[in-house]
Amino acid sequence: MFWNQVRFQKDCPKLHRDIQYPSFDDYRKEKFKDLKHTKWHSGDEKHGYTYVTGLFGLLCGMYGLKSELVHFLSSMSAPADVLAMATIEVDIKNIAPGMCSSYKWRGKPLFIKHRTEGEILAEANTPFSALKDPESPEQRTIKPEWLVVIGICTHLGCVPVPNSGDWAGGFYCPCHGSHYDNVGRARKGPAPLNLEVPPYIFLSDTVVLVG
Ligand code: FES
């Protein structure tokens, strides 16, 4: 059966009104059989489906982006072996008073010196005017009997010799003759700054965590 559609009769009166079109009503859904009923006004459930699909796609995309970001950021962080070297625990119970032990921390020499009562008293009242890089022993130590410093001369980077030089219990750099006192303060020679004190804490009376 043929059916003459007049969909555009009002707006386009001259548009092929003589052509007969087949009826597809048998194949149409009920709501689309009314020819004035456009799909834009009958597809609310289609909009809902579109939103759900879009939301699902958005969630998948965000999850993928998050995974990529986590992967990227974790690839930039330090590996476990480097992190393990970032801090070291040092057992100091065997360092006798007056002795200085050396360790390696982050590729640098690390000195831990057990200061004697005499060494502590010798530097207790040194005036700041006598120092190139004024710092008190209290600023450079957590416990006065323990000095923790990086063993790199602040002049040009040689490794000073502990318990040497003009200051008793101090450090001497043989490269160009810098002297440090027993709290690692630059006292004589070309070194402009004190030996660097790294971050450290006491985990107990006999264990120090450096880093
Ligand atoms: S590097 Fe130590 S005095 Fe020059």
PDB file of C-alpha atoms and ligand atoms in Angstrom:
ATOM      1  CA  MET A   1       0.000   0.000   0.000  1.00  0.00           C
ATOM      2  CA  PHE A   2       1.303   3.446  -0.900  1.00  0.00           C
ATOM      3  CA  TRP A   3       0.807   6.465   1.203  1.00  0.00           C
ATOM      4  CA  ASN A   4       1.247  10.035   0.227  1.00  0.00           C
ATOM      5  CA  GLN A   5       3.342  11.937   2.772  1.00  0.00           C
ATOM      6  CA  VAL A   6       2.688  15.653   3.054  1.00  0.00           C
ATOM      7  CA  ARG A   7       5.264  16.392   5.699  1.00  0.00           C
ATOM      8  CA  PHE A   8       6.453  19.635   4.069  1.00  0.00           C
ATOM      9  CA  GLN A   9       3.165  20.758   2.680  1.00  0.00           C
ATOM     10  CA  LYS A  10       2.917  23.858   4.815  1.00  0.00           C
ATOM     11  CA  ASP A  11       6.513  25.036   4.793  1.00  0.00           C
ATOM     12  CA  CYS A  12       7.510  23.822   1.334  1.00  0.00           C
ATOM     13  CA  PRO A  13       4.317  23.588  -0.717  1.00  0.00           C
ATOM     14  CA  LYS A  14       6.124  23.100  -4.023  1.00  0.00           C
ATOM     15  CA  LEU A  15       8.357  20.277  -2.883  1.00  0.00           C
ATOM     16  CA  HIS A  16       7.621  17.083  -4.869  1.00  0.00           C
ATOM     17  CA  ARG A  17       4.071  16.600  -3.717  1.00  0.00           C
ATOM     18  CA  ASP A  18       3.434  14.349  -6.648  1.00  0.00           C
ATOM     19  CA  ILE A  19       5.818  11.653  -5.412  1.00  0.00           C
ATOM     20  CA  GLN A  20       4.311   8.729  -3.602  1.00  0.00           C
ATOM     21  CA  TYR A  21       6.256   7.177  -0.811  1.00  0.00           C
ATOM     22  CA  PRO A  22       5.829   3.722   0.638  1.00  0.00           C
ATOM     23  CA  SER A  23       4.471   3.489   4.184  1.00  0.00           C
ATOM     24  CA  PHE A  24       6.912   2.203   6.742  1.00  0.00           C
ATOM     25  CA  ASP A  25       4.419   2.181   9.592  1.00  0.00           C
ATOM     26  CA  ASP A  26       4.766  -1.553  10.011  1.00  0.00           C
ATOM     27  CA  TYR A  27       8.363  -0.965  10.948  1.00  0.00           C
ATOM     28  CA  ARG A  28       7.893   2.143  13.079  1.00  0.00           C
ATOM     29  CA  LYS A  29       7.474   2.266  16.803  1.00  0.00           C
ATOM     30  CA  GLU A  30       4.097   3.495  17.921  1.00  0.00           C
ATOM     31  CA  LYS A  31       5.407   6.798  19.141  1.00  0.00           C
ATOM     32  CA  PHE A  32       7.004   7.551  15.794  1.00  0.00           C
ATOM     33  CA  LYS A  33       3.949   6.821  13.686  1.00  0.00           C
ATOM     34  CA  ASP A  34       2.696  10.341  14.133  1.00  0.00           C
ATOM     35  CA  LEU A  35       4.689  12.173  11.476  1.00  0.00           C
ATOM     36  CA  LYS A  36       4.536  15.426  13.428  1.00  0.00           C
ATOM     37  CA  HIS A  37       6.186  13.721  16.318  1.00  0.00           C
ATOM     38  CA  THR A  38       9.886  14.276  15.718  1.00  0.00           C
ATOM     39  CA  LYS A  39      12.574  12.224  17.377  1.00  0.00           C
ATOM     40  CA  TRP A  40      13.697  15.267  19.351  1.00  0.00           C
ATOM     41  CA  HIS A  41      10.449  15.255  21.257  1.00  0.00           C
ATOM     42  CA  SER A  42      10.082  11.570  21.800  1.00  0.00           C
ATOM     43  CA  GLY A  43      13.479  10.334  22.888  1.00  0.00           C
ATOM     44  CA  ASP A  44      13.877  11.313  26.503  1.00  0.00           C
ATOM     45  CA  GLU A  45      14.968   7.804  27.379  1.00  0.00           C
ATOM     46  CA  LYS A  46      17.551   8.054  24.616  1.00  0.00           C
ATOM     47  CA  HIS A  47      18.982  11.161  26.281  1.00  0.00           C
ATOM     48  CA  GLY A  48      19.239   9.267  29.546  1.00  0.00           C
ATOM     49  CA  TYR A  49      21.069   6.455  27.818  1.00  0.00           C
ATOM     50  CA  THR A  50      23.417   8.978  26.229  1.00  0.00           C
ATOM     51  CA  TYR A  51      24.173  10.574  29.577  1.00  0.00           C
ATOM     52  CA  VAL A  52      24.827   7.223  31.254  1.00  0.00           C
ATOM     53  CA  THR A  53      27.137   6.171  28.410  1.00  0.00           C
ATOM     54  CA  GLY A  54      28.941   9.507  28.552  1.00  0.00           C
ATOM     55  CA  LEU A  55      29.323   9.321  32.322  1.00  0.00           C
ATOM     56  CA  PHE A  56      30.666   5.782  32.088  1.00  0.00           C
ATOM     57  CA  GLY A  57      33.153   6.880  29.423  1.00  0.00           C
ATOM     58  CA  LEU A  58      34.190   9.829  31.562  1.00  0.00           C
ATOM     59  CA  LEU A  59      34.765   7.581  34.591  1.00  0.00           C
ATOM     60  CA  CYS A  60      36.829   5.159  32.503  1.00  0.00           C
ATOM     61  CA  GLY A  61      38.867   8.037  31.116  1.00  0.00           C
ATOM     62  CA  MET A  62      39.499   9.519  34.562  1.00  0.00           C
ATOM     63  CA  TYR A  63      40.511   6.132  35.940  1.00  0.00           C
ATOM     64  CA  GLY A  64      42.928   5.641  33.037  1.00  0.00           C
ATOM     65  CA  LEU A  65      44.345   9.137  33.534  1.00  0.00           C
ATOM     66  CA  LYS A  66      44.809   8.512  37.249  1.00  0.00           C
ATOM     67  CA  SER A  67      46.592   5.208  36.549  1.00  0.00           C
ATOM     68  CA  GLU A  68      48.914   6.912  34.068  1.00  0.00           C
ATOM     69  CA  LEU A  69      49.659   9.722  36.531  1.00  0.00           C
ATOM     70  CA  VAL A  70      50.424   7.299  39.371  1.00  0.00           C
ATOM     71  CA  HIS A  71      52.639   5.263  37.052  1.00  0.00           C
ATOM     72  CA  PHE A  72      54.444   8.385  35.828  1.00  0.00           C
ATOM     73  CA  LEU A  73      54.971   9.873  39.297  1.00  0.00           C
ATOM     74  CA  SER A  74      56.133   6.589  40.816  1.00  0.00           C
ATOM     75  CA  SER A  75      58.652   6.219  37.975  1.00  0.00           C
ATOM     76  CA  MET A  76      60.131   9.592  38.981  1.00  0.00           C
ATOM     77  CA  SER A  77      60.538   8.804  42.680  1.00  0.00           C
ATOM     78  CA  ALA A  78      63.772   7.408  44.009  1.00  0.00           C
ATOM     79  CA  PRO A  79      64.161   3.614  43.831  1.00  0.00           C
ATOM     80  CA  ALA A  80      64.114   1.569  47.023  1.00  0.00           C
ATOM     81  CA  ASP A  81      67.895   1.065  47.155  1.00  0.00           C
ATOM     82  CA  VAL A  82      68.472   4.824  46.919  1.00  0.00           C
ATOM     83  CA  LEU A  83      65.866   5.492  49.600  1.00  0.00           C
ATOM     84  CA  ALA A  84      67.560   2.945  51.831  1.00  0.00           C
ATOM     85  CA  MET A  85      70.789   4.912  51.471  1.00  0.00           C
ATOM     86  CA  ALA A  86      69.049   8.215  52.171  1.00  0.00           C
ATOM     87  CA  THR A  87      69.134   7.518  55.883  1.00  0.00           C
ATOM     88  CA  ILE A  88      71.541   5.449  57.915  1.00  0.00           C
ATOM     89  CA  GLU A  89      71.335   4.197  61.458  1.00  0.00           C
ATOM     90  CA  VAL A  90      74.614   4.283  63.306  1.00  0.00           C
ATOM     91  CA  ASP A  91      75.331   2.370  66.497  1.00  0.00           C
ATOM     92  CA  ILE A  92      77.549   4.743  68.479  1.00  0.00           C
ATOM     93  CA  LYS A  93      78.001   2.765  71.661  1.00  0.00           C
ATOM     94  CA  ASN A  94      81.481   1.604  70.629  1.00  0.00           C
ATOM     95  CA  ILE A  95      82.833   5.083  69.877  1.00  0.00           C
ATOM     96  CA  ALA A  96      84.983   5.856  72.891  1.00  0.00           C
ATOM     97  CA  PRO A  97      85.262   9.423  74.249  1.00  0.00           C
ATOM     98  CA  GLY A  98      87.690  11.389  72.123  1.00  0.00           C
ATOM     99  CA  MET A  99      87.342   9.042  69.148  1.00  0.00           C
ATOM    100  CA  CYS A 100      85.855   9.912  65.787  1.00  0.00           C
ATOM    101  CA  SER A 101      84.335   7.280  63.495  1.00  0.00           C
ATOM    102  CA  SER A 102      83.689   7.773  59.811  1.00  0.00           C
ATOM    103  CA  TYR A 103      80.819   6.423  57.728  1.00  0.00           C
ATOM    104  CA  LYS A 104      79.452   6.873  54.235  1.00  0.00           C
ATOM    105  CA  TRP A 105      76.157   8.662  53.850  1.00  0.00           C
ATOM    106  CA  ARG A 106      74.658   9.590  50.480  1.00  0.00           C
ATOM    107  CA  GLY A 107      78.085   9.123  48.940  1.00  0.00           C
ATOM    108  CA  LYS A 108      79.763  11.525  51.365  1.00  0.00           C
ATOM    109  CA  PRO A 109      82.036  10.895  54.336  1.00  0.00           C
ATOM    110  CA  LEU A 110      80.255  11.303  57.646  1.00  0.00           C
ATOM    111  CA  PHE A 111      82.086  11.893  60.930  1.00  0.00           C
ATOM    112  CA  ILE A 112      80.624  11.076  64.321  1.00  0.00           C
ATOM    113  CA  LYS A 113      82.847  12.276  67.106  1.00  0.00           C
ATOM    114  CA  HIS A 114      82.483  11.489  70.796  1.00  0.00           C
ATOM    115  CA  ARG A 115      83.585  14.681  72.514  1.00  0.00           C
ATOM    116  CA  THR A 116      85.269  14.480  75.881  1.00  0.00           C
ATOM    117  CA  GLU A 117      84.408  16.676  78.853  1.00  0.00           C
ATOM    118  CA  GLY A 118      87.630  18.623  78.252  1.00  0.00           C
ATOM    119  CA  GLU A 119      86.782  19.224  74.581  1.00  0.00           C
ATOM    120  CA  ILE A 120      83.274  20.367  75.470  1.00  0.00           C
ATOM    121  CA  LEU A 121      84.656  22.811  78.057  1.00  0.00           C
ATOM    122  CA  ALA A 122      87.370  24.050  75.673  1.00  0.00           C
ATOM    123  CA  GLU A 123      84.788  25.312  73.175  1.00  0.00           C
ATOM    124  CA  ALA A 124      82.032  26.259  75.601  1.00  0.00           C
ATOM    125  CA  ASN A 125      82.977  29.932  75.820  1.00  0.00           C
ATOM    126  CA  THR A 126      84.650  30.708  72.495  1.00  0.00           C
ATOM    127  CA  PRO A 127      83.477  34.212  71.524  1.00  0.00           C
ATOM    128  CA  PHE A 128      81.735  34.599  68.178  1.00  0.00           C
ATOM    129  CA  SER A 129      84.326  37.246  67.275  1.00  0.00           C
ATOM    130  CA  ALA A 130      86.922  34.463  67.060  1.00  0.00           C
ATOM    131  CA  LEU A 131      84.891  32.512  64.532  1.00  0.00           C
ATOM    132  CA  LYS A 132      84.663  32.840  60.752  1.00  0.00           C
ATOM    133  CA  ASP A 133      81.196  31.293  60.688  1.00  0.00           C
ATOM    134  CA  PRO A 134      79.749  32.074  64.123  1.00  0.00           C
ATOM    135  CA  GLU A 135      77.789  29.193  65.592  1.00  0.00           C
ATOM    136  CA  SER A 136      77.629  28.017  69.184  1.00  0.00           C
ATOM    137  CA  PRO A 137      78.219  24.353  70.144  1.00  0.00           C
ATOM    138  CA  GLU A 138      74.550  24.214  71.158  1.00  0.00           C
ATOM    139  CA  GLN A 139      73.517  25.150  67.618  1.00  0.00           C
ATOM    140  CA  ARG A 140      75.699  22.409  66.159  1.00  0.00           C
ATOM    141  CA  THR A 141      74.945  19.508  68.468  1.00  0.00           C
ATOM    142  CA  ILE A 142      71.859  17.829  69.910  1.00  0.00           C
ATOM    143  CA  LYS A 143      73.831  16.272  72.755  1.00  0.00           C
ATOM    144  CA  PRO A 144      77.065  18.126  73.580  1.00  0.00           C
ATOM    145  CA  GLU A 145      79.097  14.927  73.741  1.00  0.00           C
ATOM    146  CA  TRP A 146      78.227  13.902  70.171  1.00  0.00           C
ATOM    147  CA  LEU A 147      79.273  15.802  67.052  1.00  0.00           C
ATOM    148  CA  VAL A 148      77.822  14.672  63.709  1.00  0.00           C
ATOM    149  CA  VAL A 149      79.275  16.411  60.642  1.00  0.00           C
ATOM    150  CA  ILE A 150      79.864  15.788  56.965  1.00  0.00           C
ATOM    151  CA  GLY A 151      83.582  15.236  56.442  1.00  0.00           C
ATOM    152  CA  ILE A 152      84.046  17.560  53.498  1.00  0.00           C
ATOM    153  CA  CYS A 153      86.226  20.637  53.831  1.00  0.00           C
ATOM    154  CA  THR A 154      84.272  23.780  53.032  1.00  0.00           C
ATOM    155  CA  HIS A 155      87.223  25.224  51.132  1.00  0.00           C
ATOM    156  CA  LEU A 156      87.553  22.959  48.099  1.00  0.00           C
ATOM    157  CA  GLY A 157      86.087  19.674  49.237  1.00  0.00           C
ATOM    158  CA  CYS A 158      88.970  17.581  50.591  1.00  0.00           C
ATOM    159  CA  VAL A 159      88.347  15.214  53.479  1.00  0.00           C
ATOM    160  CA  PRO A 160      89.769  16.621  56.743  1.00  0.00           C
ATOM    161  CA  VAL A 161      91.651  14.443  59.206  1.00  0.00           C
ATOM    162  CA  PRO A 162      89.872  14.036  62.577  1.00  0.00           C
ATOM    163  CA  ASN A 163      91.719  14.708  65.833  1.00  0.00           C
ATOM    164  CA  SER A 164      94.362  16.776  64.033  1.00  0.00           C
ATOM    165  CA  GLY A 165      95.330  20.409  63.650  1.00  0.00           C
ATOM    166  CA  ASP A 166      95.870  23.271  66.029  1.00  0.00           C
ATOM    167  CA  TRP A 167      92.642  22.747  67.962  1.00  0.00           C
ATOM    168  CA  ALA A 168      92.584  19.779  70.294  1.00  0.00           C
ATOM    169  CA  GLY A 169      90.104  17.172  69.149  1.00  0.00           C
ATOM    170  CA  GLY A 170      89.476  19.170  65.984  1.00  0.00           C
ATOM    171  CA  PHE A 171      89.915  18.500  62.283  1.00  0.00           C
ATOM    172  CA  TYR A 172      92.716  19.402  59.891  1.00  0.00           C
ATOM    173  CA  CYS A 173      92.469  19.582  56.115  1.00  0.00           C
ATOM    174  CA  PRO A 174      95.882  18.796  54.604  1.00  0.00           C
ATOM    175  CA  CYS A 175      95.016  20.123  51.142  1.00  0.00           C
ATOM    176  CA  HIS A 176      95.447  23.810  51.969  1.00  0.00           C
ATOM    177  CA  GLY A 177      95.802  23.817  55.727  1.00  0.00           C
ATOM    178  CA  SER A 178      92.357  24.555  57.163  1.00  0.00           C
ATOM    179  CA  HIS A 179      91.812  23.912  60.867  1.00  0.00           C
ATOM    180  CA  TYR A 180      88.467  23.185  62.497  1.00  0.00           C
ATOM    181  CA  ASP A 181      87.788  22.954  66.222  1.00  0.00           C
ATOM    182  CA  ASN A 182      86.165  19.984  67.945  1.00  0.00           C
ATOM    183  CA  VAL A 183      82.656  21.107  66.978  1.00  0.00           C
ATOM    184  CA  GLY A 184      83.700  21.389  63.331  1.00  0.00           C
ATOM    185  CA  ARG A 185      83.916  25.181  63.220  1.00  0.00           C
ATOM    186  CA  ALA A 186      86.367  26.760  60.771  1.00  0.00           C
ATOM    187  CA  ARG A 187      89.117  28.435  62.844  1.00  0.00           C
ATOM    188  CA  LYS A 188      92.160  28.865  60.640  1.00  0.00           C
ATOM    189  CA  GLY A 189      93.146  28.547  56.972  1.00  0.00           C
ATOM    190  CA  PRO A 190      91.125  29.182  53.825  1.00  0.00           C
ATOM    191  CA  ALA A 191      87.965  27.250  54.776  1.00  0.00           C
ATOM    192  CA  PRO A 192      85.211  29.908  54.959  1.00  0.00           C
ATOM    193  CA  LEU A 193      82.474  27.875  56.646  1.00  0.00           C
ATOM    194  CA  ASN A 194      82.016  25.318  59.372  1.00  0.00           C
ATOM    195  CA  LEU A 195      81.726  21.633  58.550  1.00  0.00           C
ATOM    196  CA  GLU A 196      78.136  20.903  57.583  1.00  0.00           C
ATOM    197  CA  VAL A 197      75.883  19.297  60.167  1.00  0.00           C
ATOM    198  CA  PRO A 198      73.452  16.878  58.462  1.00  0.00           C
ATOM    199  CA  PRO A 199      69.916  16.273  59.742  1.00  0.00           C
ATOM    200  CA  TYR A 200      69.988  13.588  62.421  1.00  0.00           C
ATOM    201  CA  ILE A 201      68.116  12.392  65.489  1.00  0.00           C
ATOM    202  CA  PHE A 202      68.861  10.056  68.347  1.00  0.00           C
ATOM    203  CA  LEU A 203      66.700   6.940  68.148  1.00  0.00           C
ATOM    204  CA  SER A 204      68.082   5.892  71.531  1.00  0.00           C
ATOM    205  CA  ASP A 205      71.109   6.680  73.691  1.00  0.00           C
ATOM    206  CA  THR A 206      73.275   4.550  71.420  1.00  0.00           C
ATOM    207  CA  VAL A 207      71.663   4.804  67.961  1.00  0.00           C
ATOM    208  CA  VAL A 208      71.690   7.827  65.684  1.00  0.00           C
ATOM    209  CA  LEU A 209      69.571   8.127  62.547  1.00  0.00           C
ATOM    210  CA  VAL A 210      71.209  10.375  59.963  1.00  0.00           C
ATOM    211  CA  GLY A 211      69.201  11.726  57.041  1.00  0.00           C
TER     212      GLY A 211
HETATM  213  S1  FES B   1      90.200  21.850  50.563  1.00  0.00           S
HETATM  214 FE1  FES B   1      90.521  21.912  52.651  1.00  0.00          FE
HETATM  215  S2  FES B   1      91.787  23.578  52.915  1.00  0.00           S
HETATM  216 FE2  FES B   1      91.443  23.548  50.821  1.00  0.00          FE
END
